[in-house]
Short mmCIF file of C-alpha atoms and ligand atoms in Angstrom, two decimals:
data_model
loop_
_atom_site.label_atom_id
_atom_site.label_comp_id
_atom_site.label_asym_id
_atom_site.label_seq_id
_atom_site.Cartn_x
_atom_site.Cartn_y
_atom_site.Cartn_z
CA MET I 1 -34.72 15.77 -27.78
CA ILE I 2 -35.49 12.15 -28.64
CA MET I 3 -32.36 10.13 -29.36
CA ASN I 4 -31.69 9.76 -33.05
CA LEU I 5 -29.74 6.54 -33.05
CA GLN I 6 -28.69 6.68 -36.66
CA GLN I 7 -27.35 10.18 -36.22
CA ILE I 8 -25.57 9.19 -33.02
CA ARG I 9 -23.96 6.15 -34.64
CA SER I 10 -22.73 8.28 -37.50
CA ASP I 11 -21.01 10.54 -34.96
CA PHE I 12 -18.72 7.60 -34.07
CA PRO I 13 -16.70 6.71 -37.18
CA ILE I 14 -15.26 3.50 -35.69
CA LEU I 15 -18.72 1.94 -35.46
CA SER I 16 -18.90 1.56 -39.22
CA ARG I 17 -15.72 -0.50 -39.49
CA THR I 18 -15.63 -4.25 -39.87
CA VAL I 19 -13.69 -6.84 -37.89
CA TYR I 20 -12.73 -10.10 -39.68
CA GLY I 21 -15.06 -8.97 -42.44
CA LYS I 22 -18.01 -8.68 -40.05
CA PRO I 23 -19.68 -5.48 -38.86
CA LEU I 24 -18.17 -4.43 -35.54
CA VAL I 25 -20.48 -5.02 -32.57
CA TYR I 26 -18.75 -3.11 -29.81
CA LEU I 27 -20.00 -4.23 -26.40
CA ASP I 28 -16.94 -3.42 -24.30
CA ASN I 29 -17.97 0.06 -23.23
CA GLY I 30 -17.29 -0.63 -19.57
CA ALA I 31 -13.61 -0.87 -20.47
CA THR I 32 -13.63 2.19 -22.70
CA THR I 33 -16.11 3.98 -24.90
CA GLN I 34 -15.65 4.99 -28.52
CA LYS I 35 -15.13 8.66 -29.37
CA PRO I 36 -17.44 10.90 -31.35
CA ARG I 37 -15.96 12.90 -34.19
CA CYS I 38 -16.37 16.19 -32.26
CA VAL I 39 -14.04 14.94 -29.51
CA VAL I 40 -11.33 13.77 -31.90
CA GLU I 41 -11.63 16.94 -33.97
CA SER I 42 -11.32 19.15 -30.88
CA ILE I 43 -8.02 17.44 -30.10
CA VAL I 44 -6.67 17.80 -33.63
CA ASP I 45 -7.87 21.41 -33.87
CA GLU I 46 -6.21 22.40 -30.63
CA TYR I 47 -2.89 20.87 -31.66
CA TYR I 48 -3.10 22.56 -35.05
CA SER I 49 -4.27 25.98 -34.00
CA VAL I 50 -3.90 26.72 -30.31
CA ASN I 51 -1.19 24.54 -28.79
CA ALA I 52 0.96 26.23 -26.12
CA ASN I 53 1.69 25.38 -22.51
CA VAL I 54 -0.94 26.63 -20.09
CA HIS I 55 -0.84 28.94 -17.06
CA ARG I 56 2.70 30.22 -17.52
CA GLY I 57 2.68 32.24 -20.69
CA VAL I 58 2.04 35.88 -21.40
CA HIS I 59 1.74 35.21 -25.10
CA PHE I 60 -1.45 34.86 -27.12
CA LEU I 61 -1.47 31.10 -27.63
CA SER I 62 -0.64 30.30 -24.03
CA GLN I 63 -3.50 32.48 -22.90
CA LYS I 64 -5.88 30.86 -25.38
CA ALA I 65 -4.80 27.37 -24.29
CA THR I 66 -5.23 28.36 -20.64
CA GLU I 67 -8.71 29.73 -21.33
CA LEU I 68 -9.68 26.46 -23.04
CA HIS I 69 -8.24 24.35 -20.23
CA GLU I 70 -9.97 26.36 -17.52
CA SER I 71 -13.25 26.46 -19.42
CA SER I 72 -13.05 22.64 -19.55
CA ARG I 73 -12.81 22.67 -15.77
CA GLU I 74 -15.98 24.76 -15.70
CA THR I 75 -17.69 22.25 -18.03
CA VAL I 76 -16.78 19.42 -15.64
CA ARG I 77 -18.00 21.48 -12.67
CA ARG I 78 -21.34 22.06 -14.35
CA PHE I 79 -21.67 18.43 -15.44
CA ILE I 80 -21.39 17.09 -11.89
CA ASN I 81 -22.86 20.23 -10.27
CA ALA I 82 -19.87 21.02 -8.05
CA ARG I 83 -19.98 24.32 -6.19
CA SER I 84 -16.72 25.64 -7.54
CA THR I 85 -14.02 24.88 -10.09
CA ASN I 86 -11.64 24.81 -7.10
CA GLU I 87 -13.18 21.41 -6.42
CA ILE I 88 -12.27 19.95 -9.83
CA VAL I 89 -8.77 18.44 -9.93
CA PHE I 90 -7.59 17.06 -13.27
CA THR I 91 -5.74 13.76 -13.11
CA ARG I 92 -4.80 10.97 -15.52
CA GLY I 93 -7.92 8.98 -14.69
CA THR I 94 -9.94 7.26 -11.99
CA THR I 95 -6.94 5.26 -10.84
CA GLU I 96 -4.72 8.29 -10.37
CA SER I 97 -7.57 10.20 -8.70
CA ILE I 98 -7.93 7.46 -6.09
CA ASN I 99 -4.17 7.18 -5.60
CA LEU I 100 -3.98 10.94 -5.11
CA LEU I 101 -6.74 10.86 -2.54
CA VAL I 102 -5.43 7.82 -0.67
CA SER I 103 -1.92 9.22 -0.60
CA SER I 104 -2.85 12.75 0.55
CA PHE I 105 -5.69 11.78 2.87
CA GLY I 106 -3.78 8.82 4.27
CA GLU I 107 -0.67 10.90 4.81
CA ALA I 108 -2.43 13.72 6.61
CA LEU I 109 -5.41 12.20 8.32
CA MET I 110 -4.85 8.50 9.02
CA GLN I 111 -2.87 6.75 11.72
CA GLU I 112 -1.94 3.16 12.41
CA GLY I 113 -5.07 1.21 13.35
CA ASP I 114 -7.43 3.52 11.45
CA GLU I 115 -9.94 1.90 9.13
CA VAL I 116 -11.40 2.37 5.69
CA ILE I 117 -14.69 0.76 4.65
CA LEU I 118 -14.87 -0.53 1.06
CA SER I 119 -17.49 -2.60 -0.74
CA VAL I 120 -16.90 -6.16 -1.89
CA MET I 121 -17.54 -5.07 -5.48
CA GLU I 122 -14.78 -2.47 -5.74
CA HIS I 123 -12.49 -2.34 -8.74
CA HIS I 124 -8.84 -3.04 -7.86
CA SER I 125 -8.15 0.67 -8.25
CA ASN I 126 -10.25 1.33 -5.14
CA ILE I 127 -8.66 -1.54 -3.20
CA VAL I 128 -4.96 -1.72 -3.98
CA PRO I 129 -4.07 1.94 -3.18
CA TRP I 130 -5.65 1.43 0.26
CA GLN I 131 -3.72 -1.81 0.68
CA LEU I 132 -0.47 -0.05 -0.19
CA LEU I 133 -1.34 2.53 2.46
CA ALA I 134 -2.10 -0.31 4.86
CA GLY I 135 1.41 -1.64 4.20
CA ARG I 136 2.96 1.78 4.87
CA LYS I 137 0.80 2.90 7.76
CA GLY I 138 -0.90 -0.15 9.26
CA ILE I 139 -4.47 0.87 8.45
CA LYS I 140 -7.21 -1.77 8.12
CA LEU I 141 -9.70 -2.50 5.33
CA ARG I 142 -13.24 -3.46 6.26
CA VAL I 143 -15.54 -4.84 3.58
CA ILE I 144 -19.27 -4.29 2.97
CA PRO I 145 -20.75 -7.67 1.94
CA MET I 146 -23.50 -8.26 -0.62
CA ASN I 147 -26.36 -10.70 -1.17
CA ASP I 148 -26.48 -13.22 -4.02
CA ARG I 149 -28.30 -10.76 -6.27
CA GLY I 150 -25.30 -8.44 -5.99
CA GLU I 151 -26.83 -5.84 -3.66
CA LEU I 152 -24.78 -4.43 -0.80
CA LEU I 153 -26.07 -5.29 2.66
CA LEU I 154 -26.80 -1.93 4.20
CA ASP I 155 -27.39 -3.29 7.71
CA GLU I 156 -23.95 -4.89 7.64
CA TYR I 157 -22.48 -1.67 6.26
CA GLU I 158 -23.79 0.28 9.21
CA LYS I 159 -22.18 -2.22 11.60
CA LEU I 160 -18.72 -1.69 10.11
CA PHE I 161 -18.36 1.83 11.53
CA THR I 162 -16.07 2.03 14.55
CA PRO I 163 -14.31 4.92 16.29
CA ARG I 164 -11.34 4.15 14.00
CA THR I 165 -13.24 4.55 10.69
CA ARG I 166 -11.76 7.39 8.62
CA MET I 167 -13.16 6.94 5.11
CA VAL I 168 -15.70 4.99 3.06
CA GLY I 169 -15.08 4.09 -0.61
CA ILE I 170 -17.92 2.79 -2.80
CA THR I 171 -18.39 2.30 -6.49
CA GLN I 172 -21.61 3.87 -7.73
CA ILE I 173 -22.09 1.21 -10.42
CA SER I 174 -20.29 -2.12 -10.32
CA ASN I 175 -18.26 -2.75 -13.46
CA VAL I 176 -19.04 -6.48 -13.17
CA LEU I 177 -22.55 -6.82 -11.74
CA GLY I 178 -24.00 -3.57 -13.00
CA THR I 179 -25.47 -2.95 -9.55
CA VAL I 180 -26.36 0.70 -9.00
CA ASN I 181 -25.48 1.16 -5.36
CA PRO I 182 -27.63 3.50 -3.23
CA VAL I 183 -24.70 5.82 -2.70
CA GLY I 184 -26.78 8.79 -1.55
CA GLU I 185 -28.16 6.75 1.30
CA MET I 186 -24.75 5.25 2.06
CA ILE I 187 -23.17 8.71 2.17
CA ALA I 188 -25.86 9.86 4.61
CA THR I 189 -25.04 6.88 6.84
CA ALA I 190 -21.33 7.73 6.76
CA HIS I 191 -22.04 11.39 7.49
CA ALA I 192 -24.11 10.39 10.49
CA HIS I 193 -20.80 9.00 11.77
CA ASN I 194 -18.90 12.11 10.56
CA ILE I 195 -17.01 10.07 8.00
CA PRO I 196 -16.30 11.23 4.43
CA VAL I 197 -17.03 9.11 1.37
CA VAL I 198 -15.28 8.70 -1.97
CA ILE I 199 -17.52 7.61 -4.83
CA ASP I 200 -15.99 5.75 -7.75
CA ALA I 201 -18.10 7.09 -10.59
CA ALA I 202 -16.04 5.47 -13.37
CA GLN I 203 -19.02 3.35 -14.46
CA SER I 204 -21.81 5.77 -13.58
CA ILE I 205 -20.75 9.05 -15.15
CA PRO I 206 -21.53 7.95 -18.76
CA HIS I 207 -24.87 6.43 -17.84
CA ILE I 208 -26.78 8.33 -15.14
CA ALA I 209 -26.97 11.88 -13.84
CA VAL I 210 -24.34 12.44 -11.17
CA ASP I 211 -24.86 15.47 -8.93
CA VAL I 212 -22.21 15.75 -6.24
CA GLN I 213 -24.23 18.24 -4.20
CA GLN I 214 -27.36 16.14 -4.28
CA LEU I 215 -25.35 13.06 -3.29
CA ASP I 216 -23.40 15.15 -0.77
CA ALA I 217 -20.28 13.24 -1.92
CA ASP I 218 -17.05 14.34 -0.27
CA PHE I 219 -14.94 12.99 -3.12
CA LEU I 220 -15.88 11.54 -6.50
CA VAL I 221 -13.64 10.20 -9.24
CA PHE I 222 -14.00 9.28 -12.91
CA SER I 223 -12.13 8.83 -16.19
CA ALA I 224 -12.72 10.76 -19.42
CA HIS I 225 -12.24 7.71 -21.64
CA LYS I 226 -15.28 5.92 -20.22
CA VAL I 227 -17.55 8.87 -21.06
CA TYR I 228 -16.63 9.27 -24.76
CA GLY I 229 -13.57 11.41 -23.97
CA PRO I 230 -9.87 10.81 -24.55
CA THR I 231 -7.57 8.50 -22.62
CA GLY I 232 -5.16 9.93 -20.09
CA VAL I 233 -7.51 12.40 -18.39
CA GLY I 234 -9.65 12.05 -15.30
CA VAL I 235 -11.17 13.99 -12.47
CA LEU I 236 -10.96 14.06 -8.73
CA TYR I 237 -13.84 16.04 -7.31
CA GLY I 238 -13.40 16.98 -3.66
CA LYS I 239 -15.34 19.32 -1.41
CA GLU I 240 -13.24 22.44 -1.01
CA THR I 241 -13.23 22.08 2.76
CA TRP I 242 -11.63 18.64 2.38
CA LEU I 243 -9.18 19.53 -0.39
CA ASP I 244 -7.98 22.50 1.65
CA ARG I 245 -7.01 20.15 4.45
CA LEU I 246 -5.05 17.73 2.28
CA PRO I 247 -1.35 18.02 1.43
CA PRO I 248 -0.16 17.98 -2.21
CA TYR I 249 0.24 14.63 -3.95
CA GLN I 250 3.14 15.22 -6.32
CA GLY I 251 5.64 18.06 -6.29
CA GLY I 252 6.76 20.07 -9.30
CA GLY I 253 5.76 23.03 -11.44
CA GLU I 254 2.22 24.46 -11.38
CA MET I 255 1.50 23.29 -7.85
CA ILE I 256 3.75 25.82 -6.10
CA ARG I 257 3.48 29.50 -5.22
CA HIS I 258 7.08 30.09 -4.16
CA VAL I 259 10.08 27.79 -4.01
CA SER I 260 13.44 28.24 -2.33
CA PHE I 261 15.84 25.50 -1.30
CA GLU I 262 14.76 26.10 2.27
CA HIS I 263 11.00 26.19 1.87
CA THR I 264 8.12 25.90 -0.61
CA THR I 265 4.65 27.37 -0.39
CA PHE I 266 1.89 25.73 -2.38
CA ASN I 267 -0.48 27.06 -4.97
CA GLU I 268 -4.18 27.49 -4.31
CA LEU I 269 -6.86 24.93 -5.23
CA PRO I 270 -7.12 23.11 -7.50
CA PHE I 271 -3.55 23.69 -8.75
CA LYS I 272 -2.03 22.45 -5.49
CA PHE I 273 -2.83 18.93 -6.74
CA GLU I 274 -1.79 19.41 -10.36
CA ALA I 275 2.00 19.15 -10.56
CA GLY I 276 3.55 19.51 -14.00
CA THR I 277 2.07 20.29 -17.39
CA PRO I 278 -1.50 19.04 -17.39
CA ASP I 279 -3.02 17.22 -20.35
CA TYR I 280 -4.65 20.46 -21.43
CA ILE I 281 -5.54 19.04 -24.84
CA GLY I 282 -7.13 16.02 -23.19
CA THR I 283 -9.21 18.24 -20.92
CA THR I 284 -10.60 19.97 -24.02
CA GLY I 285 -11.53 16.53 -25.34
CA LEU I 286 -13.20 15.68 -22.04
CA ALA I 287 -15.21 18.91 -22.09
CA LYS I 288 -16.30 18.21 -25.68
CA ALA I 289 -17.39 14.71 -24.65
CA LEU I 290 -19.41 16.06 -21.72
CA ASP I 291 -20.98 18.67 -24.00
CA TYR I 292 -21.88 15.86 -26.41
CA VAL I 293 -23.57 13.89 -23.61
CA THR I 294 -25.34 17.02 -22.36
CA ALA I 295 -26.64 17.86 -25.83
CA ILE I 296 -28.28 14.42 -26.07
CA GLY I 297 -29.32 14.57 -22.41
CA ILE I 298 -28.03 12.19 -19.75
CA ASP I 299 -31.61 11.30 -18.79
CA HIS I 300 -32.41 10.33 -22.38
CA ILE I 301 -29.25 8.24 -22.42
CA ALA I 302 -30.15 6.60 -19.10
CA ALA I 303 -33.67 5.75 -20.31
CA TYR I 304 -32.45 4.42 -23.64
CA GLU I 305 -29.73 2.27 -22.08
CA HIS I 306 -32.15 1.00 -19.46
CA GLY I 307 -34.46 -0.27 -22.21
CA LEU I 308 -31.52 -1.79 -24.04
CA THR I 309 -30.23 -3.58 -20.93
CA ASP I 310 -33.70 -4.92 -20.13
CA TYR I 311 -34.00 -6.21 -23.67
CA ALA I 312 -30.52 -7.78 -23.49
CA THR I 313 -31.31 -9.42 -20.15
CA ARG I 314 -34.54 -10.91 -21.50
CA ARG I 315 -32.88 -12.17 -24.67
CA LEU I 316 -29.87 -13.60 -22.83
CA GLN I 317 -32.12 -15.40 -20.37
CA GLU I 318 -33.48 -17.40 -23.32
CA ILE I 319 -30.08 -19.06 -23.76
CA PRO I 320 -29.92 -22.55 -22.18
CA HIS I 321 -27.49 -22.92 -19.26
CA ILE I 322 -26.71 -19.22 -19.00
CA ARG I 323 -25.90 -17.79 -15.59
CA ILE I 324 -26.16 -14.02 -15.23
CA PHE I 325 -24.17 -12.51 -12.37
CA GLY I 326 -25.83 -9.48 -10.85
CA GLU I 327 -29.59 -9.30 -10.49
CA ALA I 328 -29.91 -6.17 -8.41
CA ALA I 329 -33.19 -4.29 -8.47
CA ARG I 330 -31.33 -1.31 -9.96
CA LYS I 331 -28.81 -2.15 -12.65
CA GLY I 332 -26.70 -0.15 -15.08
CA SER I 333 -25.83 -1.20 -18.62
CA VAL I 334 -23.53 -4.10 -17.76
CA ILE I 335 -24.32 -7.81 -18.01
CA SER I 336 -21.87 -10.46 -16.81
CA PHE I 337 -22.54 -14.08 -17.63
CA LEU I 338 -21.25 -17.60 -18.16
CA VAL I 339 -22.79 -20.28 -20.35
CA GLY I 340 -22.63 -23.90 -19.16
CA ASN I 341 -19.02 -24.98 -18.77
CA ILE I 342 -17.71 -22.79 -21.55
CA HIS I 343 -14.68 -20.86 -20.34
CA HIS I 344 -15.16 -17.10 -20.50
CA PHE I 345 -11.98 -16.77 -22.51
CA ASP I 346 -13.20 -19.26 -25.16
CA MET I 347 -16.56 -17.51 -25.39
CA GLY I 348 -14.88 -14.11 -25.77
CA THR I 349 -12.41 -15.35 -28.38
CA LEU I 350 -15.08 -17.02 -30.50
CA LEU I 351 -17.45 -14.05 -30.26
CA ASP I 352 -14.58 -11.86 -31.40
CA ARG I 353 -14.33 -13.95 -34.59
CA LEU I 354 -17.94 -12.95 -35.25
CA GLY I 355 -17.03 -9.29 -34.88
CA ILE I 356 -18.46 -9.03 -31.36
CA ALA I 357 -16.23 -7.30 -28.81
CA VAL I 358 -16.93 -8.31 -25.21
CA ARG I 359 -14.63 -8.41 -22.20
CA THR I 360 -13.66 -11.60 -20.43
CA GLY I 361 -11.83 -12.31 -17.18
CA HIS I 362 -11.94 -10.98 -13.64
CA HIS I 363 -12.55 -7.36 -14.69
CA CYS I 364 -10.05 -6.10 -12.07
CA ALA I 365 -12.40 -7.24 -9.33
CA GLN I 366 -10.83 -10.44 -8.02
CA PRO I 367 -12.27 -10.14 -4.49
CA LEU I 368 -15.72 -10.02 -6.10
CA MET I 369 -14.89 -13.09 -8.22
CA GLN I 370 -13.92 -14.86 -5.01
CA ARG I 371 -17.28 -13.92 -3.47
CA LEU I 372 -19.06 -15.28 -6.56
CA GLY I 373 -16.92 -18.43 -6.52
CA ILE I 374 -15.81 -18.02 -10.13
CA GLU I 375 -12.63 -16.99 -11.93
CA GLY I 376 -14.16 -14.68 -14.45
CA THR I 377 -17.14 -13.85 -16.60
CA VAL I 378 -18.00 -12.68 -20.07
CA ARG I 379 -19.15 -9.09 -19.85
CA ALA I 380 -21.26 -7.16 -22.32
CA SER I 381 -21.52 -3.46 -21.51
CA PHE I 382 -23.60 -1.01 -23.48
CA ALA I 383 -23.34 2.62 -24.50
CA LEU I 384 -25.68 5.16 -26.01
CA TYR I 385 -24.87 4.00 -29.57
CA ASN I 386 -25.65 0.30 -29.12
CA THR I 387 -28.75 -1.19 -30.73
CA ARG I 388 -31.17 -4.06 -30.25
CA GLU I 389 -29.83 -5.54 -33.48
CA GLU I 390 -26.41 -5.71 -31.83
CA ILE I 391 -27.92 -7.50 -28.84
CA ASP I 392 -29.55 -9.94 -31.26
CA ALA I 393 -26.14 -10.49 -32.87
CA LEU I 394 -24.65 -11.16 -29.42
CA VAL I 395 -27.36 -13.68 -28.57
CA ALA I 396 -27.02 -15.41 -31.96
CA GLY I 397 -23.24 -15.47 -31.46
CA ILE I 398 -23.51 -17.02 -28.00
CA GLU I 399 -25.93 -19.63 -29.33
CA ARG I 400 -23.52 -20.48 -32.11
CA VAL I 401 -20.60 -20.84 -29.71
CA SER I 402 -22.74 -22.91 -27.35
CA LYS I 403 -23.58 -25.34 -30.18
CA MET I 404 -19.89 -25.77 -30.94
CA PHE I 405 -19.31 -26.88 -27.35
CA SER I 406 -22.38 -29.11 -26.96
N1 PMP X 1 -13.30 1.87 -11.16
C1 PMP X 1 -14.18 1.19 -11.92
C2 PMP X 1 -15.52 0.83 -11.34
C3 PMP X 1 -13.83 0.84 -13.22
O1 PMP X 1 -14.70 0.15 -13.97
C4 PMP X 1 -12.56 1.20 -13.72
C5 PMP X 1 -12.12 0.83 -15.13
N2 PMP X 1 -12.40 -0.47 -15.50
C6 PMP X 1 -11.69 1.90 -12.89
C7 PMP X 1 -12.10 2.23 -11.63
C8 PMP X 1 -10.33 2.32 -13.35
O2 PMP X 1 -10.41 3.30 -14.34
P1 PMP X 1 -9.11 3.78 -15.11
O3 PMP X 1 -8.45 2.53 -15.62
O4 PMP X 1 -9.65 4.63 -16.21
O5 PMP X 1 -8.25 4.52 -14.15
#
């Protein structure tokens, strides 16, 4: 199927609204994506016609809701090609998935003096949980450096492994630089040292095919809201052999088999990690979003967005005094930039007045900002519904703002 852009845009009602009387140009997809009608309708429909708590009920609606929730798990499994639905843990999002992993893995399998290897371009959500663990347990963080194009230095990465290394955490696509990291290769390196790897797929899952078996990822995390799904839902994928070894994260209902005041036995996978009522309506929304992406074809989306990002890069490079951060050989649909001495916040605010939504600031990657020697950038990030006309509007907007400052 060739992408029918007009049809796709009409699937997203918000795209036809105006902002300050101007057509909305939404280029903040790295922060969150807009939702197609089918996702929103699935949520409304389930509340109106199926709603009941899952897993516990003998009655009709509870069973229907449970079937929907568990079929969403199967949709996620298929989407990332996991071996089993036991490997799909529903969470609130990427951040909670990483916190779950760090907490359980750190608790069970790390000791004082152990080390975790992270890349310099990690989002705070793949740094701070490890730092909190470091505070509790005295583990150390070691950092994979990058070159000035924003590519990780694989030789340096290899040198970071020591007998105390216990885990590697890498983002598959940088939310600032757009770099697509060679995570398959990096996982193979870690496995040669018998070390597991967690992949932060928050920025990759909407844009490129992610196959956990092909990557041989031990853990992989993402958020529904960045892949056209609802907020408040995410996924922790973990190889069953690893998840079996990890203790529960939170205690409560759903995650237990038997409780007495003396002793509790835990439920099987994946429920051991899912305490309390899950966002079973949100998981339906996530499954609908993944079905939507699958119907268009992730490879079609990847090719389309690649063309769009190339076009945007070429057009942006025409702007005098622009600096683009991130020039990796393989880039996703994210472009970070600064123009002359114009503060990123001023650029973002003035573009907003033209109806153009971009993100400004440190993008929750302050260590990366430090490496780049800047405080923040303006970031345009694209999705399957963006157009070349919108890129032209961005470029015209930047030129207009630049003139105001010159
Ligand atoms: N990792 C990366 C690379 C991200 O871009 C983001 C979101 N900006 C996150 C993690 C955190 O995702 P969430 O806020 O949905 O938990």
